Coordinates of C-alpha atoms in Angstrom, one line a residue:
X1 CA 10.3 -32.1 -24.2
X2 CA 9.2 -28.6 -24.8
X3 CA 6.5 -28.9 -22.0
X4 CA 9.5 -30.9 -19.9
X5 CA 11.7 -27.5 -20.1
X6 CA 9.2 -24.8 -19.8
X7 CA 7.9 -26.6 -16.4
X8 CA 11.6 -26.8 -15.4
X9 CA 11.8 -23.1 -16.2
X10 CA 8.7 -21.6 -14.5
X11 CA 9.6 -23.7 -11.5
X12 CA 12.6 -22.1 -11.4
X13 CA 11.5 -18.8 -11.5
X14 CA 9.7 -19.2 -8.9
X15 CA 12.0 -20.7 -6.5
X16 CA 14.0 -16.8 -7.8
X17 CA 11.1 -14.9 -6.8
X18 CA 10.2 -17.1 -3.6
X19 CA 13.6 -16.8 -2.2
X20 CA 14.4 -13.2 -3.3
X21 CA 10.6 -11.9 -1.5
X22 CA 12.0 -14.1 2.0
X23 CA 15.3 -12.2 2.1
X24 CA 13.4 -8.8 1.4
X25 CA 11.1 -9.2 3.9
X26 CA 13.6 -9.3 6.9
X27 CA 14.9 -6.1 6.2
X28 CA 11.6 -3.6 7.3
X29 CA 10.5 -5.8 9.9
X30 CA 14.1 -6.2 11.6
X31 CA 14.2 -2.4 11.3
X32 CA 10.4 -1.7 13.0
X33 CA 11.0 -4.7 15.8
X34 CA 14.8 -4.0 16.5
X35 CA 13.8 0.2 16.4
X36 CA 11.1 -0.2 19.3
X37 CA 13.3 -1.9 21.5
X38 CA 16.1 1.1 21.2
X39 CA 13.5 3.6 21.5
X40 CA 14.3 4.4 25.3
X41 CA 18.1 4.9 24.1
X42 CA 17.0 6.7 21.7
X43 CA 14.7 9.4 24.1
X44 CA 17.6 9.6 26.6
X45 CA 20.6 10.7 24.0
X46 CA 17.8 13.0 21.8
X47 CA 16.0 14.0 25.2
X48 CA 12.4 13.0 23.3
X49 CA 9.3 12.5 25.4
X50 CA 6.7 10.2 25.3
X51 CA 4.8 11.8 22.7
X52 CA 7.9 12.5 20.3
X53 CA 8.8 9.0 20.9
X54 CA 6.0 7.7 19.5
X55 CA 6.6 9.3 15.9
X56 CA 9.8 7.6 15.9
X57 CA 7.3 4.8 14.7
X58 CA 4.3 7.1 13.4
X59 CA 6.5 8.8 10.9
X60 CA 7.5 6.0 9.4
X61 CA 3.9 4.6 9.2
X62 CA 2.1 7.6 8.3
X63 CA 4.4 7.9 5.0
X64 CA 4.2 4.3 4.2
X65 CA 0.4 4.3 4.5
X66 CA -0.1 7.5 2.2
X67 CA 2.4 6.2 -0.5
X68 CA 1.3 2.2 -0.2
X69 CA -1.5 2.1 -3.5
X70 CA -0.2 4.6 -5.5
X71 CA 3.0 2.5 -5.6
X72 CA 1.5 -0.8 -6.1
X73 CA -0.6 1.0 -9.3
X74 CA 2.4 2.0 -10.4
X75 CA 3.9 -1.2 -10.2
X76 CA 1.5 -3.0 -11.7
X77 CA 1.8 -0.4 -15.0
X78 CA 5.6 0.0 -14.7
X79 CA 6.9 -3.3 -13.4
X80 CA 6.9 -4.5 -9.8
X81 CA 10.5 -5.7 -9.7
X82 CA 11.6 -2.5 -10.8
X83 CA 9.4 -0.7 -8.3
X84 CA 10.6 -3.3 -5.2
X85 CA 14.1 -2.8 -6.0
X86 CA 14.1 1.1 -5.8
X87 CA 12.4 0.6 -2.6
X88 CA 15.3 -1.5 -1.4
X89 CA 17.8 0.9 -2.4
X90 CA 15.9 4.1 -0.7
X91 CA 15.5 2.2 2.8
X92 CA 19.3 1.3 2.4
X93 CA 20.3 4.7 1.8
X94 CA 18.1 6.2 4.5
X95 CA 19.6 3.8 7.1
X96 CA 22.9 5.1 6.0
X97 CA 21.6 8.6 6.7
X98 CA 20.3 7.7 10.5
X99 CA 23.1 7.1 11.6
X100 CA 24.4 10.4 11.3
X101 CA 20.9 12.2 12.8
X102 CA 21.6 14.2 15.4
X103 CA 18.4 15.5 16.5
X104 CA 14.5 14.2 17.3
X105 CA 13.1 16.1 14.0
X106 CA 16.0 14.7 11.6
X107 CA 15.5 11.1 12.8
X108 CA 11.7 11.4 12.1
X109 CA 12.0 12.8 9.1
X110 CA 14.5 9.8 8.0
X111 CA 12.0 7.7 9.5
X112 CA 9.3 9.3 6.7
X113 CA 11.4 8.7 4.4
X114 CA 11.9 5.1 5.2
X115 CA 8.0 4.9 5.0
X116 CA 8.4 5.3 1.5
X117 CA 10.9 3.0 0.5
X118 CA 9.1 0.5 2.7
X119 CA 5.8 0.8 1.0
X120 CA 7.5 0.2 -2.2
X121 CA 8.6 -3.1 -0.9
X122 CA 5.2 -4.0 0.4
X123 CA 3.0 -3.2 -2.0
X124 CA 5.1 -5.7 -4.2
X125 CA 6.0 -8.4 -2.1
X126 CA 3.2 -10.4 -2.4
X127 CA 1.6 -9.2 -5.8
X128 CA 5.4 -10.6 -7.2
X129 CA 4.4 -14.0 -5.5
X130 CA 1.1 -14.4 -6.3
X131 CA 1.7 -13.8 -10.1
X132 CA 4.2 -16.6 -10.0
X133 CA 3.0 -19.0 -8.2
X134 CA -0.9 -20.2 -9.3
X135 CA -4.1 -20.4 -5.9
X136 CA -3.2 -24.0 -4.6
X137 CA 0.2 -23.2 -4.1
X138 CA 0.5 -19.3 -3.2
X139 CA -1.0 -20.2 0.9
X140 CA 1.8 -21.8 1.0
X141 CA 4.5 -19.3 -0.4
X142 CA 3.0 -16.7 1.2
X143 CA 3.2 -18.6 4.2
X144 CA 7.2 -19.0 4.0
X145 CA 7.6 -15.1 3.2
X146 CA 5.5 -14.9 6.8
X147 CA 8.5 -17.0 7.7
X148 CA 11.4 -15.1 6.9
X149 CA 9.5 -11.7 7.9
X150 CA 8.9 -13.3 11.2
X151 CA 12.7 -14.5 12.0
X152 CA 13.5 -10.4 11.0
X153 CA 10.4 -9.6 13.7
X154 CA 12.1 -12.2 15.9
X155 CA 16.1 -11.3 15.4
X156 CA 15.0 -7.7 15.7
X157 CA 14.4 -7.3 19.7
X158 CA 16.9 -9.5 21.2
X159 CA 19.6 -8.5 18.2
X160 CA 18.3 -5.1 18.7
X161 CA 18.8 -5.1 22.8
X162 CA 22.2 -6.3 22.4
X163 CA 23.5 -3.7 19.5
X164 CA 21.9 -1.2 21.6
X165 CA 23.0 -1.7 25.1
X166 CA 26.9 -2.5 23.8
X167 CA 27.0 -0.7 20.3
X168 CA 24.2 2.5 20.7
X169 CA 21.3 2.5 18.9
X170 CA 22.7 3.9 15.9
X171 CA 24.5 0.1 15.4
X172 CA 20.9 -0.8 14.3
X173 CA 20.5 0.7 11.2
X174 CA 24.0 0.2 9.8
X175 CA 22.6 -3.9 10.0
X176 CA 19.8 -2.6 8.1
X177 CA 22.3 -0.9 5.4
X178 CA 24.2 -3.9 5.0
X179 CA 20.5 -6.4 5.2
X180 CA 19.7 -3.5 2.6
X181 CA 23.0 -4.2 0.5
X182 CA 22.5 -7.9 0.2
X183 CA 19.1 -8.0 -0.9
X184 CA 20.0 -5.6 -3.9
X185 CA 22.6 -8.0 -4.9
X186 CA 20.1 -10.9 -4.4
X187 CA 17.1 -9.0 -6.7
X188 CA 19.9 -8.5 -9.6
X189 CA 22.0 -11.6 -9.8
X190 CA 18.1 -14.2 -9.4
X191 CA 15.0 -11.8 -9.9
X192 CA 15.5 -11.7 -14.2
X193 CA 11.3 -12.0 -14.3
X194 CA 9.3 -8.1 -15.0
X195 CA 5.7 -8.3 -13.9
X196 CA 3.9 -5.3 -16.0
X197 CA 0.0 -7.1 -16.1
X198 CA -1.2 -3.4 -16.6
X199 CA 1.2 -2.0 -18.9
X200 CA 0.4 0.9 -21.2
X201 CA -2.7 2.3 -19.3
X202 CA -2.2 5.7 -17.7
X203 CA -1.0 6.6 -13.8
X204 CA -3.8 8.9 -12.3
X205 CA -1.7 11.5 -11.1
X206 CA -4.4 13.7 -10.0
X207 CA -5.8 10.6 -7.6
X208 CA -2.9 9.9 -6.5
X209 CA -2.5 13.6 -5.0
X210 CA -5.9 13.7 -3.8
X211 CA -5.5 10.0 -2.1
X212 CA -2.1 10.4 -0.4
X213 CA -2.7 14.0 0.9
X214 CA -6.2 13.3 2.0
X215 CA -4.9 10.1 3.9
X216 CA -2.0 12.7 5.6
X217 CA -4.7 14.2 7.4
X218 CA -6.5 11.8 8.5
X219 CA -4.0 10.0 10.0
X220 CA -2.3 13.4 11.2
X221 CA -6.2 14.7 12.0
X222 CA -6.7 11.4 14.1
X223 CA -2.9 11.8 15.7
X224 CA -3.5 15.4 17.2
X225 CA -7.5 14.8 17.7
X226 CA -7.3 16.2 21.2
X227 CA -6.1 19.8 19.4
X228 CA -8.2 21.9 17.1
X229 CA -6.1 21.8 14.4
X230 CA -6.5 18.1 14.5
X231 CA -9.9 17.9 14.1
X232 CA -9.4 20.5 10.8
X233 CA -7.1 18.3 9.9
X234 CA -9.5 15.0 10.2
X235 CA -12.4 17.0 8.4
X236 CA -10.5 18.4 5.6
X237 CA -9.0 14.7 5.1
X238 CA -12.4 12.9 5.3
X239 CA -13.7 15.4 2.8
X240 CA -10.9 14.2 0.9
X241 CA -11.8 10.7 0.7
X242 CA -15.0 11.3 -0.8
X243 CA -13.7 13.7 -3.0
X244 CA -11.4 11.0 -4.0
X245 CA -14.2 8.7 -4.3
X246 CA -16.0 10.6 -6.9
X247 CA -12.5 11.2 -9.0
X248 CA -12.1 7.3 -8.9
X249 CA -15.6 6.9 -10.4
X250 CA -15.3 9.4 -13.3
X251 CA -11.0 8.4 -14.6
X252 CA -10.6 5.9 -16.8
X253 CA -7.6 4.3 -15.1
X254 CA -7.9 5.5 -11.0
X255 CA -4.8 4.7 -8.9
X256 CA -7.5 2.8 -6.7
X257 CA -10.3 0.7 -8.7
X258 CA -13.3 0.9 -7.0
X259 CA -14.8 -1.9 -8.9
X260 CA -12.8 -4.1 -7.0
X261 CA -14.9 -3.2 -4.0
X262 CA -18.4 -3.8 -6.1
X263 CA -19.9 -6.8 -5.0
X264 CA -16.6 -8.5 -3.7
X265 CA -17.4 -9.0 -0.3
X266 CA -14.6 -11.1 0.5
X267 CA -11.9 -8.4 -0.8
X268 CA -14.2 -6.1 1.4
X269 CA -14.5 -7.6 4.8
X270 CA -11.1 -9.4 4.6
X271 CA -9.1 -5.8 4.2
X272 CA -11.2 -4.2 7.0
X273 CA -10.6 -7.2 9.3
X274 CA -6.7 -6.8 8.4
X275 CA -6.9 -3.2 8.9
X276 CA -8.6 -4.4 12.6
X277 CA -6.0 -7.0 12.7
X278 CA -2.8 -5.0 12.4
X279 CA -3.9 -2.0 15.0
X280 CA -4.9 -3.9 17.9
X281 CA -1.1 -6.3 17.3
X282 CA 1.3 -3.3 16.1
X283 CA 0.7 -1.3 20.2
X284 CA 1.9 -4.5 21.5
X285 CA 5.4 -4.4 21.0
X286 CA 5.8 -0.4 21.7
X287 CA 3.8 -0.5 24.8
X288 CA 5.6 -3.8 26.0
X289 CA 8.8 -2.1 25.0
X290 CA 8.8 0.8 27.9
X291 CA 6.7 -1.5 30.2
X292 CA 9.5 -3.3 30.4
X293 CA 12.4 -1.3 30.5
X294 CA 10.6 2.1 32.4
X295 CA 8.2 0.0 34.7
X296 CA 10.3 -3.2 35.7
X297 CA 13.6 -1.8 35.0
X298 CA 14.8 -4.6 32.8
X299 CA 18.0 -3.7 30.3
X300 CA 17.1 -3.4 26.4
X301 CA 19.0 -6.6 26.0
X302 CA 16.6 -8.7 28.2
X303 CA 13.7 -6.5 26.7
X304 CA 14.3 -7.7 23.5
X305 CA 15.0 -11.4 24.8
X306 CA 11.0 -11.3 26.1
X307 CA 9.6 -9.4 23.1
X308 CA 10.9 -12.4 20.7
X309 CA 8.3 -14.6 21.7
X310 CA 5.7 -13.6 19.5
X311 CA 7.7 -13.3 16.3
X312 CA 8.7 -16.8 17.1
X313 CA 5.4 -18.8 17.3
X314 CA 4.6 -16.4 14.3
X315 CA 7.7 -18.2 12.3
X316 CA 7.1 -21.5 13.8
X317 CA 3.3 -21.8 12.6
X318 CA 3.0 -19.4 9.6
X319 CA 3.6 -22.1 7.5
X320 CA 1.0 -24.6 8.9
X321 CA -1.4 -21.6 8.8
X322 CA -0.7 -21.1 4.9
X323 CA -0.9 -24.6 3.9
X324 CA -3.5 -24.4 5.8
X325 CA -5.2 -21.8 3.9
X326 CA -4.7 -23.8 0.6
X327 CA -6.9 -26.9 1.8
X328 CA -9.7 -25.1 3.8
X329 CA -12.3 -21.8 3.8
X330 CA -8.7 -19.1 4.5
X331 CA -12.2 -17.2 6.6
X332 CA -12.2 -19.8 9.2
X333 CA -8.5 -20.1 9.8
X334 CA -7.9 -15.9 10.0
X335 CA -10.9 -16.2 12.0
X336 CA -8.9 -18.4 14.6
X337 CA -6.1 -16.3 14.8
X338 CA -7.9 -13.8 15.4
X339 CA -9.5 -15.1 18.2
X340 CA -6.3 -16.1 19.8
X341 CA -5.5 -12.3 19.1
X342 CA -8.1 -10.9 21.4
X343 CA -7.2 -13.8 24.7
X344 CA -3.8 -12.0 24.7
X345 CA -4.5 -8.4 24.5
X346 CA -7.4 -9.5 27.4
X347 CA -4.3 -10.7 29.4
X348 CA -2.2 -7.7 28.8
X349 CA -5.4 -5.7 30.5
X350 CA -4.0 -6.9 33.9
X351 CA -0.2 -5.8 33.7
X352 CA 0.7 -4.2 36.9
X353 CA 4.1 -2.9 38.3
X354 CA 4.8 -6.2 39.7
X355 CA 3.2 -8.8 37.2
X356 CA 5.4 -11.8 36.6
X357 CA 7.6 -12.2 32.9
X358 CA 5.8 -15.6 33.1
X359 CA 2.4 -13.7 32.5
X360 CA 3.4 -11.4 29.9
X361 CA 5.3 -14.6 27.8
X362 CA 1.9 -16.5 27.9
X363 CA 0.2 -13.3 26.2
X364 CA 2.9 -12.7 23.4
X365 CA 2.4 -16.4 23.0
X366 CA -1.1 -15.8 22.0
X367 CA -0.5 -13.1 20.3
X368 CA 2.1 -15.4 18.2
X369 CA -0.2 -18.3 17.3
X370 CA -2.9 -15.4 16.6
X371 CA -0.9 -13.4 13.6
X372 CA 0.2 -16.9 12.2
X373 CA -2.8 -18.1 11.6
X374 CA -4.4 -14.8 10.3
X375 CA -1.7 -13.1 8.4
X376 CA -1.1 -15.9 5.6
X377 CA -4.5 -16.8 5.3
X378 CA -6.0 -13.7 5.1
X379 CA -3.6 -12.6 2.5
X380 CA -4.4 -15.3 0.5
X381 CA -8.6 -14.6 1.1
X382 CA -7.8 -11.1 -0.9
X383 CA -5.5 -11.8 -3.9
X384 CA -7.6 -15.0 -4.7
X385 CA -10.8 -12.3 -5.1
X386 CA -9.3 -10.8 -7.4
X387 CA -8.3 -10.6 -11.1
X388 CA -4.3 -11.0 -11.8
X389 CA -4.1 -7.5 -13.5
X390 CA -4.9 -6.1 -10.2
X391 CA -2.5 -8.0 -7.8
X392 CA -0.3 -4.7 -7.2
X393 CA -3.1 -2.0 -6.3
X394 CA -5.0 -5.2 -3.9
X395 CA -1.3 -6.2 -2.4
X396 CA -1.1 -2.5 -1.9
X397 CA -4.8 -1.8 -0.2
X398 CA -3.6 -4.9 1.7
X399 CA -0.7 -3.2 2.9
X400 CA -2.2 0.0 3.3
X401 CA -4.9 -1.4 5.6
X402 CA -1.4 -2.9 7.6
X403 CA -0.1 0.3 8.0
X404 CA -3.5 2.5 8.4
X405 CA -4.0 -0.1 11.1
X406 CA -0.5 0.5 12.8
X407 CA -0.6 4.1 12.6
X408 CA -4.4 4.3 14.3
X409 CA -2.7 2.0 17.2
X410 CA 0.2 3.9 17.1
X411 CA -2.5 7.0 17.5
X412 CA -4.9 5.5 20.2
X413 CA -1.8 4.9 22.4
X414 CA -0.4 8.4 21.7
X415 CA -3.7 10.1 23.0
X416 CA -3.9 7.7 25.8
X417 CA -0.2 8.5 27.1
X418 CA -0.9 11.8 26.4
X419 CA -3.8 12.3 28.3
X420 CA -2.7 10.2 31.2
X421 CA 1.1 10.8 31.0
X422 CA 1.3 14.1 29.3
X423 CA 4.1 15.6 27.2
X424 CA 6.8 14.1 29.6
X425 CA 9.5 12.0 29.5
X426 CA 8.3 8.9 31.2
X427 CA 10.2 8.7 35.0
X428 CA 9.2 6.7 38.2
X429 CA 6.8 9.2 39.2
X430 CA 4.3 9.0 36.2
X431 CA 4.3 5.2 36.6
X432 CA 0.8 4.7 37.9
X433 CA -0.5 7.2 35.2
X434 CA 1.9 5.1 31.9
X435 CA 0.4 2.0 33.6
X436 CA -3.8 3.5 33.3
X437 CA -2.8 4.6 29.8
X438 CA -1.5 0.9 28.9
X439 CA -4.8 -0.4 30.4
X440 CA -6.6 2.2 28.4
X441 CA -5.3 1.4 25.3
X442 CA -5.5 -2.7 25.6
X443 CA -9.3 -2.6 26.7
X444 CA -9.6 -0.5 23.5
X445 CA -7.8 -3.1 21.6
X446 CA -10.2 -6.0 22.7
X447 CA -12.8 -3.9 21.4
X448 CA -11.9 -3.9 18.1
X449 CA -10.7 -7.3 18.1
X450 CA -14.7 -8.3 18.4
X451 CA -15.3 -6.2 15.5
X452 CA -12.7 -7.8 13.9
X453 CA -13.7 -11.6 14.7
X454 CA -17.1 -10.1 13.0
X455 CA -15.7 -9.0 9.8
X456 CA -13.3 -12.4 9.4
X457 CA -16.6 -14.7 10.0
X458 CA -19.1 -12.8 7.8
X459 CA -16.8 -13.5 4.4
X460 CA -18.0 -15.6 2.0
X461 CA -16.2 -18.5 0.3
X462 CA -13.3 -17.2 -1.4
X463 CA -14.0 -16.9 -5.4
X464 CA -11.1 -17.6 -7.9
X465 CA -11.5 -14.7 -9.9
X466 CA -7.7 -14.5 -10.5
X467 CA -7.4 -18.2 -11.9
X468 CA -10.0 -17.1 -15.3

């Protein structure tokens, strides 16, 4: 009977932390799919150029990024819920906040700040679930969380369209408030479980400093790399990293182990191909985004209606690709995706002023059925290749790989409209120089996509070094 009523009881906790993870995970991706599709709006009222556009995105990216492990160490010592729930509250506040911004530099730094609370909820998210739910069963929760995160990817450009052509773009984030509001309620009235695996040893302050300003400047270094500050910025940053890498060696308790890099080649190769992963997908939407609306003249509403393609065969098979996961080598099924990943960036290659919606729909497709089947699966590659105590600092290397990814994409595309478009706002006469820059940056992305088929191949079988 005893066994009976703790089975009953861990089951249930579960099914709390399943279904509280799925509702949190629509809020930041509604926000960064339903934001790209205002962004136009948002350049006309604010008079932004292409450049300051861009950071509408960057900002938030670049704080996330810096912020992502330190977070998830400090979750992992002072409770994840807690951690995730504070995040919930800061991106609710902040959305409260953007509605009132009335200039470019106030939005972006709201935006920052949003990178924050974000991160908070990422490098949680998953380290929650996969200390609840045991290996052969977390492909498949993760999988559902893909789910939910996708319909918020999905209900973010057409829902976004619509609240911004009839509403403003400032209608968006008041959705996000009240997305924001519900999933607080959600976390206290079913979340009642505290994950603390690490508590009582010590929060590396000191690293934490040295990691998060060091990966500010890189990023920022990498942003402005055409400028001379940005390459004082990339140098100082990259001397920061290795600095960092000797302080991790020597603390006791680092905000990043390193052991967890020593000798663990699946933890290794799997975040570097999610780090490829997420840069050469996050451009898409962006790019698409003022292709659409500058180029072929399209309203935000029918934008958005287009853009939801790939968020939906990312809902649709995200599941399959997690289950998946559970039953064979998770290498060979990222490996997949990202195969399919690199056909539709190779289509995108050939967008032209005139290119038929047909065209562009068969790429997002791809690009759908490409981050279903690596996302899940490669997710469940790095928390199974590692110890439970570590879940938070991996689900936050895993998350900072996401956003180092996005923000480098985010980065190649700024430089490219930059040096072909210039610090302009984007009219009918720069057209045939947006369009070189969007070639530009999609042959660049194909690139790295073979790299990235590389790293997903070369794994070895996952190890269940968190199931000991």
């Amino acid at each position: 009977m005893e066994q009976s009523n703790s089975l009953v009881k861990n089951n249930a906790i579960k099914q709390a932390v399943l279904i509280s993870i799925m509702v949190s995970a629509l809020l930041p991706s509604f926000m960064s799919s339903s934001v790209t599709v205002a962004l136009p709006s948002m350049g006309k009222e604010l008079g932004m150029n292409a450049a300051a556009l861009s950071w509408i995105s960057t900002a938030y990216l670049l704080a996330a990024a810096a912020f992502l492990v330190p977070f998830g160490r400090a979750a992992d010592i002072y409770g994840r819920k807690r951690i995730f729930l504070w995040g919930v509250v800061l991106l609710t506040l902040t959305s409260i906040l953007c509605t009132f911004s009335q200039s470019e530099w106030q939005l972006i730094a709201l935006r920052a700040l949003q990178g924050i609370g974000g991160c908070m909820l990422s490098s949680t998210g998953i380290a929650i679930v996969s200390s609840a739910y045991p290996s052969g069963e977390r492909g498949k929760a993760l999988g559902m969380i893909g789910v939910t995160s996708y319909v918020g990817m999905s209900a973010g450009p057409p829902l976004g369209g619509i609240l911004t052509e009839h509403f403003g773009w400032r209608s968006i984030f008041w959705v996000s408030t009240l997305l924001g509001v519900i999933i607080i309620f959600i976390v206290l009235k079913f979340m009642k479980t505290e994950w603390t695996e690490a508590k009582g040893e010590r929060f590396d302050i000191g690293g934490t400093l040295i990691f998060s300003t060091s990966l500010i400047a890189v990023l920022c270094g990498f942003t402005f790399l055409r400028s001379t500050y940005g390459l004082y910025l990339l140098a100082a940053g990259i001397a920061g990293i290795v600095l960092f890498g000797i302080w991790a060696s020597k603390v006791k308790s680092p905000v990043v182990n390193i052991s967890l890099y020593k000798g663990n080649k699946v933890f290794i190769l799997s975040t570097v191909a999610a780090l490829i992963n997420y840069g050469i997908t996050f451009v898409i939407s962006y790019l698409l985004s003022l292709y659409l609306q500058y180029v072929t003249g399209i309203s935000p509403q029918y934008a958005g209606i287009v853009l939801i393609t790939q968020p939906i065969m990312q809902a649709i098979f995200s599941p399959f690709a997690g289950r998946l996961s559970d039953r064979m080598e998770p290498r060979r099924v990222s490996s997949m995706g990202m195969i399919l990943n690199g056909l539709g960036l190779w289509l995108f290659i050939f967008l032209e002023k005139n290119t038929p919606l047909i065209f562009i729909i068969i790429g997002l497709v791809l690009e759908g059925l490409g981050c279903a089947f690596f996302i899940s699966p490669n997710q469940n590659a790095v928390m199974t290749s590692v110890e439970k105590r570590s879940y938070g600092v991996a689900s936050g290397i895993l998350a900072t790989m996401r956003f180092i990814g996005q923000m480098i994409s985010m980065g190649i595309a700024t430089l490219s409209m930059t040096a072909y478009v210039g610090n302009i706002q984007i009219t009918p006469q720069v057209f045939p120089a947006f369009l070189k820059s969007l070639h530009t940056t999609f042959i660049i992305m194909v690139v790295l996509c073979i790299f990235g088929i590389y790293a997903s191949l070369t794994r070895k079988k996952v190890s269940k070094n968190n199931e000991v």
